[in-house]
């Protein structure tokens, strides 16, 4: 993805980049971090939105890039290369993108809402933020323990074979 950013979007310096996954619509609140976009850009930190714009009018400014939908294999590659997944949703169900990020050892930074806080234990297996400025502070923290704890969490609580057995028993 760094090559895409450098070649297609002519970005010369990239200190960090974060992925925002999912179709863009009001409940995802993609402009939640808008007040810090300039700060991120000055630090050469980029937010990459992956998904279709389903509704709403969004102006992506410098440092905020919308690349549209990607095939699943490319999304996983983006997660593995990125500095983290960002979820700014107002509300959320069981977020597959959060769990996939965790299993691919990509740190997650999520807006503190009921569903996100059911999956993420702040500063243990991911980060929860209540404001854009809090997000700025979190992206400076070391993620090595977070990544490992998140991976273990998904293996223990969201193992696909175990979930398949549980769903089959329900049916």
mmCIF file with all atom_site columns, C-alpha atoms in Angstrom:
data_model
loop_
_atom_site.group_PDB
_atom_site.id
_atom_site.type_symbol
_atom_site.label_atom_id
_atom_site.label_alt_id
_atom_site.label_comp_id
_atom_site.label_asym_id
_atom_site.label_entity_id
_atom_site.label_seq_id
_atom_site.pdbx_PDB_ins_code
_atom_site.Cartn_x
_atom_site.Cartn_y
_atom_site.Cartn_z
_atom_site.occupancy
_atom_site.B_iso_or_equiv
_atom_site.pdbx_formal_charge
_atom_site.auth_seq_id
_atom_site.auth_comp_id
_atom_site.auth_asym_id
_atom_site.auth_atom_id
_atom_site.pdbx_PDB_model_num
ATOM 1   C CA . UNK A 1 1   ? 0.000   0.000   0.000  1.00 0.00 ? 1   UNK A CA 1
ATOM 2   C CA . UNK A 1 2   ? 2.940   2.339   0.550  1.00 0.00 ? 2   UNK A CA 1
ATOM 3   C CA . UNK A 1 3   ? 3.757   2.045   -3.156 1.00 0.00 ? 3   UNK A CA 1
ATOM 4   C CA . UNK A 1 4   ? 0.165   2.955   -4.019 1.00 0.00 ? 4   UNK A CA 1
ATOM 5   C CA . UNK A 1 5   ? 0.345   5.983   -1.737 1.00 0.00 ? 5   UNK A CA 1
ATOM 6   C CA . UNK A 1 6   ? 3.657   7.106   -3.183 1.00 0.00 ? 6   UNK A CA 1
ATOM 7   C CA . UNK A 1 7   ? 2.891   6.424   -6.843 1.00 0.00 ? 7   UNK A CA 1
ATOM 8   C CA . UNK A 1 8   ? -0.811  7.162   -7.273 1.00 0.00 ? 8   UNK A CA 1
ATOM 9   C CA . UNK A 1 9   ? -1.210  9.825   -4.610 1.00 0.00 ? 9   UNK A CA 1
ATOM 10  C CA . UNK A 1 10  ? 2.311   11.287  -4.947 1.00 0.00 ? 10  UNK A CA 1
ATOM 11  C CA . UNK A 1 11  ? 3.050   11.126  -1.216 1.00 0.00 ? 11  UNK A CA 1
ATOM 12  C CA . UNK A 1 12  ? 6.738   11.595  -0.552 1.00 0.00 ? 12  UNK A CA 1
ATOM 13  C CA . UNK A 1 13  ? 6.952   11.000  3.194  1.00 0.00 ? 13  UNK A CA 1
ATOM 14  C CA . UNK A 1 14  ? 4.865   8.511   5.181  1.00 0.00 ? 14  UNK A CA 1
ATOM 15  C CA . UNK A 1 15  ? 5.582   8.179   8.899  1.00 0.00 ? 15  UNK A CA 1
ATOM 16  C CA . UNK A 1 16  ? 2.473   6.131   9.653  1.00 0.00 ? 16  UNK A CA 1
ATOM 17  C CA . UNK A 1 17  ? -0.769  5.171   7.996  1.00 0.00 ? 17  UNK A CA 1
ATOM 18  C CA . UNK A 1 18  ? -3.991  3.778   9.392  1.00 0.00 ? 18  UNK A CA 1
ATOM 19  C CA . UNK A 1 19  ? -6.786  1.901   7.675  1.00 0.00 ? 19  UNK A CA 1
ATOM 20  C CA . UNK A 1 20  ? -10.497 2.706   8.044  1.00 0.00 ? 20  UNK A CA 1
ATOM 21  C CA . UNK A 1 21  ? -12.450 -0.299  6.715  1.00 0.00 ? 21  UNK A CA 1
ATOM 22  C CA . UNK A 1 22  ? -16.063 -0.583  5.674  1.00 0.00 ? 22  UNK A CA 1
ATOM 23  C CA . UNK A 1 23  ? -18.584 1.085   3.491  1.00 0.00 ? 23  UNK A CA 1
ATOM 24  C CA . UNK A 1 24  ? -18.771 4.782   4.237  1.00 0.00 ? 24  UNK A CA 1
ATOM 25  C CA . UNK A 1 25  ? -22.080 5.951   5.637  1.00 0.00 ? 25  UNK A CA 1
ATOM 26  C CA . UNK A 1 26  ? -23.275 8.147   8.522  1.00 0.00 ? 26  UNK A CA 1
ATOM 27  C CA . UNK A 1 27  ? -23.247 5.406   11.211 1.00 0.00 ? 27  UNK A CA 1
ATOM 28  C CA . UNK A 1 28  ? -19.526 4.865   10.501 1.00 0.00 ? 28  UNK A CA 1
ATOM 29  C CA . UNK A 1 29  ? -18.972 8.581   11.223 1.00 0.00 ? 29  UNK A CA 1
ATOM 30  C CA . UNK A 1 30  ? -15.900 8.797   8.956  1.00 0.00 ? 30  UNK A CA 1
ATOM 31  C CA . UNK A 1 31  ? -15.380 12.493  9.719  1.00 0.00 ? 31  UNK A CA 1
ATOM 32  C CA . UNK A 1 32  ? -15.234 11.959  13.508 1.00 0.00 ? 32  UNK A CA 1
ATOM 33  C CA . UNK A 1 33  ? -11.495 12.692  13.512 1.00 0.00 ? 33  UNK A CA 1
ATOM 34  C CA . UNK A 1 34  ? -11.830 15.714  11.193 1.00 0.00 ? 34  UNK A CA 1
ATOM 35  C CA . UNK A 1 35  ? -10.591 18.232  13.777 1.00 0.00 ? 35  UNK A CA 1
ATOM 36  C CA . UNK A 1 36  ? -7.183  16.503  13.851 1.00 0.00 ? 36  UNK A CA 1
ATOM 37  C CA . UNK A 1 37  ? -6.741  15.868  10.108 1.00 0.00 ? 37  UNK A CA 1
ATOM 38  C CA . UNK A 1 38  ? -4.317  18.815  9.797  1.00 0.00 ? 38  UNK A CA 1
ATOM 39  C CA . UNK A 1 39  ? -2.271  17.609  12.777 1.00 0.00 ? 39  UNK A CA 1
ATOM 40  C CA . UNK A 1 40  ? -1.989  14.122  11.279 1.00 0.00 ? 40  UNK A CA 1
ATOM 41  C CA . UNK A 1 41  ? -1.008  15.518  7.880  1.00 0.00 ? 41  UNK A CA 1
ATOM 42  C CA . UNK A 1 42  ? 1.748   17.702  9.381  1.00 0.00 ? 42  UNK A CA 1
ATOM 43  C CA . UNK A 1 43  ? 3.152   14.562  11.050 1.00 0.00 ? 43  UNK A CA 1
ATOM 44  C CA . UNK A 1 44  ? 2.979   12.625  7.726  1.00 0.00 ? 44  UNK A CA 1
ATOM 45  C CA . UNK A 1 45  ? 0.314   10.335  9.168  1.00 0.00 ? 45  UNK A CA 1
ATOM 46  C CA . UNK A 1 46  ? -2.344  9.215   6.698  1.00 0.00 ? 46  UNK A CA 1
ATOM 47  C CA . UNK A 1 47  ? -5.829  7.767   7.075  1.00 0.00 ? 47  UNK A CA 1
ATOM 48  C CA . UNK A 1 48  ? -6.802  5.395   4.272  1.00 0.00 ? 48  UNK A CA 1
ATOM 49  C CA . UNK A 1 49  ? -10.523 4.739   3.787  1.00 0.00 ? 49  UNK A CA 1
ATOM 50  C CA . UNK A 1 50  ? -11.335 1.439   2.080  1.00 0.00 ? 50  UNK A CA 1
ATOM 51  C CA . UNK A 1 51  ? -14.930 0.858   0.991  1.00 0.00 ? 51  UNK A CA 1
ATOM 52  C CA . UNK A 1 52  ? -17.741 2.324   -1.050 1.00 0.00 ? 52  UNK A CA 1
ATOM 53  C CA . UNK A 1 53  ? -19.376 5.628   -0.181 1.00 0.00 ? 53  UNK A CA 1
ATOM 54  C CA . UNK A 1 54  ? -22.973 4.500   0.349  1.00 0.00 ? 54  UNK A CA 1
ATOM 55  C CA . UNK A 1 55  ? -24.470 7.739   1.580  1.00 0.00 ? 55  UNK A CA 1
ATOM 56  C CA . UNK A 1 56  ? -23.364 11.139  2.743  1.00 0.00 ? 56  UNK A CA 1
ATOM 57  C CA . UNK A 1 57  ? -21.179 13.848  1.320  1.00 0.00 ? 57  UNK A CA 1
ATOM 58  C CA . UNK A 1 58  ? -17.585 13.565  2.474  1.00 0.00 ? 58  UNK A CA 1
ATOM 59  C CA . UNK A 1 59  ? -14.675 15.763  1.592  1.00 0.00 ? 59  UNK A CA 1
ATOM 60  C CA . UNK A 1 60  ? -11.432 13.896  1.978  1.00 0.00 ? 60  UNK A CA 1
ATOM 61  C CA . UNK A 1 61  ? -8.648  16.413  2.499  1.00 0.00 ? 61  UNK A CA 1
ATOM 62  C CA . UNK A 1 62  ? -4.864  16.179  2.512  1.00 0.00 ? 62  UNK A CA 1
ATOM 63  C CA . UNK A 1 63  ? -3.751  13.132  4.417  1.00 0.00 ? 63  UNK A CA 1
ATOM 64  C CA . UNK A 1 64  ? -7.175  11.503  4.189  1.00 0.00 ? 64  UNK A CA 1
ATOM 65  C CA . UNK A 1 65  ? -7.389  9.154   1.219  1.00 0.00 ? 65  UNK A CA 1
ATOM 66  C CA . UNK A 1 66  ? -10.345 7.200   -0.078 1.00 0.00 ? 66  UNK A CA 1
ATOM 67  C CA . UNK A 1 67  ? -9.255  4.335   -2.311 1.00 0.00 ? 67  UNK A CA 1
ATOM 68  C CA . UNK A 1 68  ? -12.642 2.658   -2.676 1.00 0.00 ? 68  UNK A CA 1
ATOM 69  C CA . UNK A 1 69  ? -13.391 -1.031  -2.323 1.00 0.00 ? 69  UNK A CA 1
ATOM 70  C CA . UNK A 1 70  ? -10.674 -3.685  -2.504 1.00 0.00 ? 70  UNK A CA 1
ATOM 71  C CA . UNK A 1 71  ? -10.670 -7.446  -2.793 1.00 0.00 ? 71  UNK A CA 1
ATOM 72  C CA . UNK A 1 72  ? -10.400 -9.199  0.566  1.00 0.00 ? 72  UNK A CA 1
ATOM 73  C CA . UNK A 1 73  ? -6.829  -10.420 -0.035 1.00 0.00 ? 73  UNK A CA 1
ATOM 74  C CA . UNK A 1 74  ? -5.681  -6.834  -0.647 1.00 0.00 ? 74  UNK A CA 1
ATOM 75  C CA . UNK A 1 75  ? -7.471  -5.601  2.462  1.00 0.00 ? 75  UNK A CA 1
ATOM 76  C CA . UNK A 1 76  ? -5.594  -8.170  4.560  1.00 0.00 ? 76  UNK A CA 1
ATOM 77  C CA . UNK A 1 77  ? -2.324  -7.043  2.994  1.00 0.00 ? 77  UNK A CA 1
ATOM 78  C CA . UNK A 1 78  ? -3.168  -3.418  3.820  1.00 0.00 ? 78  UNK A CA 1
ATOM 79  C CA . UNK A 1 79  ? -3.900  -4.345  7.434  1.00 0.00 ? 79  UNK A CA 1
ATOM 80  C CA . UNK A 1 80  ? -0.623  -6.217  7.766  1.00 0.00 ? 80  UNK A CA 1
ATOM 81  C CA . UNK A 1 81  ? 1.346   -3.233  6.436  1.00 0.00 ? 81  UNK A CA 1
ATOM 82  C CA . UNK A 1 82  ? -0.517  -0.512  8.305  1.00 0.00 ? 82  UNK A CA 1
ATOM 83  C CA . UNK A 1 83  ? 0.064   0.977   11.729 1.00 0.00 ? 83  UNK A CA 1
ATOM 84  C CA . UNK A 1 84  ? -3.471  0.108   12.745 1.00 0.00 ? 84  UNK A CA 1
ATOM 85  C CA . UNK A 1 85  ? -7.151  -0.152  12.017 1.00 0.00 ? 85  UNK A CA 1
ATOM 86  C CA . UNK A 1 86  ? -9.384  2.744   13.009 1.00 0.00 ? 86  UNK A CA 1
ATOM 87  C CA . UNK A 1 87  ? -13.066 2.281   13.791 1.00 0.00 ? 87  UNK A CA 1
ATOM 88  C CA . UNK A 1 88  ? -14.988 5.526   14.382 1.00 0.00 ? 88  UNK A CA 1
ATOM 89  C CA . UNK A 1 89  ? -18.485 4.043   14.277 1.00 0.00 ? 89  UNK A CA 1
ATOM 90  C CA . UNK A 1 90  ? -21.203 5.589   16.399 1.00 0.00 ? 90  UNK A CA 1
ATOM 91  C CA . UNK A 1 91  ? -22.498 2.072   17.024 1.00 0.00 ? 91  UNK A CA 1
ATOM 92  C CA . UNK A 1 92  ? -21.271 -1.287  15.917 1.00 0.00 ? 92  UNK A CA 1
ATOM 93  C CA . UNK A 1 93  ? -22.334 -4.910  15.785 1.00 0.00 ? 93  UNK A CA 1
ATOM 94  C CA . UNK A 1 94  ? -19.751 -7.657  16.067 1.00 0.00 ? 94  UNK A CA 1
ATOM 95  C CA . UNK A 1 95  ? -17.100 -6.023  13.929 1.00 0.00 ? 95  UNK A CA 1
ATOM 96  C CA . UNK A 1 96  ? -15.431 -8.546  11.652 1.00 0.00 ? 96  UNK A CA 1
ATOM 97  C CA . UNK A 1 97  ? -12.858 -5.930  10.614 1.00 0.00 ? 97  UNK A CA 1
ATOM 98  C CA . UNK A 1 98  ? -11.732 -5.563  14.245 1.00 0.00 ? 98  UNK A CA 1
ATOM 99  C CA . UNK A 1 99  ? -11.396 -9.326  14.702 1.00 0.00 ? 99  UNK A CA 1
ATOM 100 C CA . UNK A 1 100 ? -9.604  -9.754  11.358 1.00 0.00 ? 100 UNK A CA 1
ATOM 101 C CA . UNK A 1 101 ? -7.209  -6.979  12.262 1.00 0.00 ? 101 UNK A CA 1
ATOM 102 C CA . UNK A 1 102 ? -6.445  -8.639  15.577 1.00 0.00 ? 102 UNK A CA 1
ATOM 103 C CA . UNK A 1 103 ? -5.808  -12.041 14.001 1.00 0.00 ? 103 UNK A CA 1
ATOM 104 C CA . UNK A 1 104 ? -3.508  -10.389 11.426 1.00 0.00 ? 104 UNK A CA 1
ATOM 105 C CA . UNK A 1 105 ? -1.595  -8.659  14.220 1.00 0.00 ? 105 UNK A CA 1
ATOM 106 C CA . UNK A 1 106 ? -2.731  -5.179  13.291 1.00 0.00 ? 106 UNK A CA 1
ATOM 107 C CA . UNK A 1 107 ? -3.446  -2.955  16.304 1.00 0.00 ? 107 UNK A CA 1
ATOM 108 C CA . UNK A 1 108 ? -6.985  -1.591  16.591 1.00 0.00 ? 108 UNK A CA 1
ATOM 109 C CA . UNK A 1 109 ? -7.993  1.929   17.592 1.00 0.00 ? 109 UNK A CA 1
ATOM 110 C CA . UNK A 1 110 ? -11.718 2.167   18.135 1.00 0.00 ? 110 UNK A CA 1
ATOM 111 C CA . UNK A 1 111 ? -14.208 4.742   19.211 1.00 0.00 ? 111 UNK A CA 1
ATOM 112 C CA . UNK A 1 112 ? -15.505 3.789   22.612 1.00 0.00 ? 112 UNK A CA 1
ATOM 113 C CA . UNK A 1 113 ? -18.994 2.399   22.057 1.00 0.00 ? 113 UNK A CA 1
ATOM 114 C CA . UNK A 1 114 ? -20.804 -0.534  23.615 1.00 0.00 ? 114 UNK A CA 1
ATOM 115 C CA . UNK A 1 115 ? -19.954 -3.142  20.977 1.00 0.00 ? 115 UNK A CA 1
ATOM 116 C CA . UNK A 1 116 ? -16.344 -2.091  20.537 1.00 0.00 ? 116 UNK A CA 1
ATOM 117 C CA . UNK A 1 117 ? -15.804 -2.159  24.292 1.00 0.00 ? 117 UNK A CA 1
ATOM 118 C CA . UNK A 1 118 ? -17.233 -5.709  24.386 1.00 0.00 ? 118 UNK A CA 1
ATOM 119 C CA . UNK A 1 119 ? -14.318 -6.843  22.198 1.00 0.00 ? 119 UNK A CA 1
ATOM 120 C CA . UNK A 1 120 ? -11.578 -4.433  23.206 1.00 0.00 ? 120 UNK A CA 1
ATOM 121 C CA . UNK A 1 121 ? -10.143 -4.091  26.664 1.00 0.00 ? 121 UNK A CA 1
ATOM 122 C CA . UNK A 1 122 ? -8.436  -0.720  26.499 1.00 0.00 ? 122 UNK A CA 1
ATOM 123 C CA . UNK A 1 123 ? -4.636  -0.855  26.547 1.00 0.00 ? 123 UNK A CA 1
ATOM 124 C CA . UNK A 1 124 ? -4.757  -4.656  26.698 1.00 0.00 ? 124 UNK A CA 1
ATOM 125 C CA . UNK A 1 125 ? -5.867  -5.971  23.287 1.00 0.00 ? 125 UNK A CA 1
ATOM 126 C CA . UNK A 1 126 ? -6.589  -2.667  21.565 1.00 0.00 ? 126 UNK A CA 1
ATOM 127 C CA . UNK A 1 127 ? -7.272  0.991   22.181 1.00 0.00 ? 127 UNK A CA 1
ATOM 128 C CA . UNK A 1 128 ? -10.539 2.775   22.846 1.00 0.00 ? 128 UNK A CA 1
ATOM 129 C CA . UNK A 1 129 ? -10.814 6.528   22.437 1.00 0.00 ? 129 UNK A CA 1
ATOM 130 C CA . UNK A 1 130 ? -13.489 9.015   23.422 1.00 0.00 ? 130 UNK A CA 1
ATOM 131 C CA . UNK A 1 131 ? -12.240 11.992  21.429 1.00 0.00 ? 131 UNK A CA 1
ATOM 132 C CA . UNK A 1 132 ? -10.025 12.802  18.458 1.00 0.00 ? 132 UNK A CA 1
ATOM 133 C CA . UNK A 1 133 ? -7.351  14.185  20.781 1.00 0.00 ? 133 UNK A CA 1
ATOM 134 C CA . UNK A 1 134 ? -7.341  10.978  22.787 1.00 0.00 ? 134 UNK A CA 1
ATOM 135 C CA . UNK A 1 135 ? -6.797  9.086   19.533 1.00 0.00 ? 135 UNK A CA 1
ATOM 136 C CA . UNK A 1 136 ? -3.744  11.294  18.841 1.00 0.00 ? 136 UNK A CA 1
ATOM 137 C CA . UNK A 1 137 ? -2.253  10.280  22.182 1.00 0.00 ? 137 UNK A CA 1
ATOM 138 C CA . UNK A 1 138 ? -2.936  6.578   21.624 1.00 0.00 ? 138 UNK A CA 1
ATOM 139 C CA . UNK A 1 139 ? -1.156  6.349   18.265 1.00 0.00 ? 139 UNK A CA 1
ATOM 140 C CA . UNK A 1 140 ? 2.096   7.254   20.009 1.00 0.00 ? 140 UNK A CA 1
ATOM 141 C CA . UNK A 1 141 ? 1.971   4.231   22.353 1.00 0.00 ? 141 UNK A CA 1
ATOM 142 C CA . UNK A 1 142 ? 3.918   0.994   21.923 1.00 0.00 ? 142 UNK A CA 1
ATOM 143 C CA . UNK A 1 143 ? 1.677   -1.691  20.448 1.00 0.00 ? 143 UNK A CA 1
ATOM 144 C CA . UNK A 1 144 ? 3.807   -4.853  20.767 1.00 0.00 ? 144 UNK A CA 1
ATOM 145 C CA . UNK A 1 145 ? 2.007   -6.287  23.831 1.00 0.00 ? 145 UNK A CA 1
ATOM 146 C CA . UNK A 1 146 ? -1.358  -5.097  22.513 1.00 0.00 ? 146 UNK A CA 1
ATOM 147 C CA . UNK A 1 147 ? -0.855  -6.978  19.248 1.00 0.00 ? 147 UNK A CA 1
ATOM 148 C CA . UNK A 1 148 ? 0.024   -10.235 20.974 1.00 0.00 ? 148 UNK A CA 1
ATOM 149 C CA . UNK A 1 149 ? -2.847  -9.954  23.475 1.00 0.00 ? 149 UNK A CA 1
ATOM 150 C CA . UNK A 1 150 ? -5.296  -9.220  20.652 1.00 0.00 ? 150 UNK A CA 1
ATOM 151 C CA . UNK A 1 151 ? -4.125  -12.226 18.667 1.00 0.00 ? 151 UNK A CA 1
ATOM 152 C CA . UNK A 1 152 ? -4.526  -14.515 21.702 1.00 0.00 ? 152 UNK A CA 1
ATOM 153 C CA . UNK A 1 153 ? -7.966  -13.030 22.408 1.00 0.00 ? 153 UNK A CA 1
ATOM 154 C CA . UNK A 1 154 ? -9.270  -13.868 18.925 1.00 0.00 ? 154 UNK A CA 1
ATOM 155 C CA . UNK A 1 155 ? -7.829  -17.388 19.040 1.00 0.00 ? 155 UNK A CA 1
ATOM 156 C CA . UNK A 1 156 ? -9.428  -18.004 22.437 1.00 0.00 ? 156 UNK A CA 1
ATOM 157 C CA . UNK A 1 157 ? -12.833 -16.344 22.053 1.00 0.00 ? 157 UNK A CA 1
ATOM 158 C CA . UNK A 1 158 ? -13.503 -16.176 18.309 1.00 0.00 ? 158 UNK A CA 1
ATOM 159 C CA . UNK A 1 159 ? -11.913 -19.333 16.953 1.00 0.00 ? 159 UNK A CA 1
ATOM 160 C CA . UNK A 1 160 ? -13.751 -20.102 13.706 1.00 0.00 ? 160 UNK A CA 1
ATOM 161 C CA . UNK A 1 161 ? -13.970 -23.851 14.379 1.00 0.00 ? 161 UNK A CA 1
ATOM 162 C CA . UNK A 1 162 ? -15.437 -23.299 17.844 1.00 0.00 ? 162 UNK A CA 1
ATOM 163 C CA . UNK A 1 163 ? -17.884 -20.722 16.520 1.00 0.00 ? 163 UNK A CA 1
ATOM 164 C CA . UNK A 1 164 ? -18.937 -23.069 13.729 1.00 0.00 ? 164 UNK A CA 1
ATOM 165 C CA . UNK A 1 165 ? -19.698 -25.775 16.331 1.00 0.00 ? 165 UNK A CA 1
ATOM 166 C CA . UNK A 1 166 ? -21.672 -23.322 18.497 1.00 0.00 ? 166 UNK A CA 1
ATOM 167 C CA . UNK A 1 167 ? -23.741 -22.057 15.553 1.00 0.00 ? 167 UNK A CA 1
ATOM 168 C CA . UNK A 1 168 ? -24.353 -25.610 14.343 1.00 0.00 ? 168 UNK A CA 1
ATOM 169 C CA . UNK A 1 169 ? -25.595 -26.631 17.782 1.00 0.00 ? 169 UNK A CA 1
ATOM 170 C CA . UNK A 1 170 ? -28.016 -23.692 17.764 1.00 0.00 ? 170 UNK A CA 1
ATOM 171 C CA . UNK A 1 171 ? -29.476 -24.847 14.474 1.00 0.00 ? 171 UNK A CA 1
#
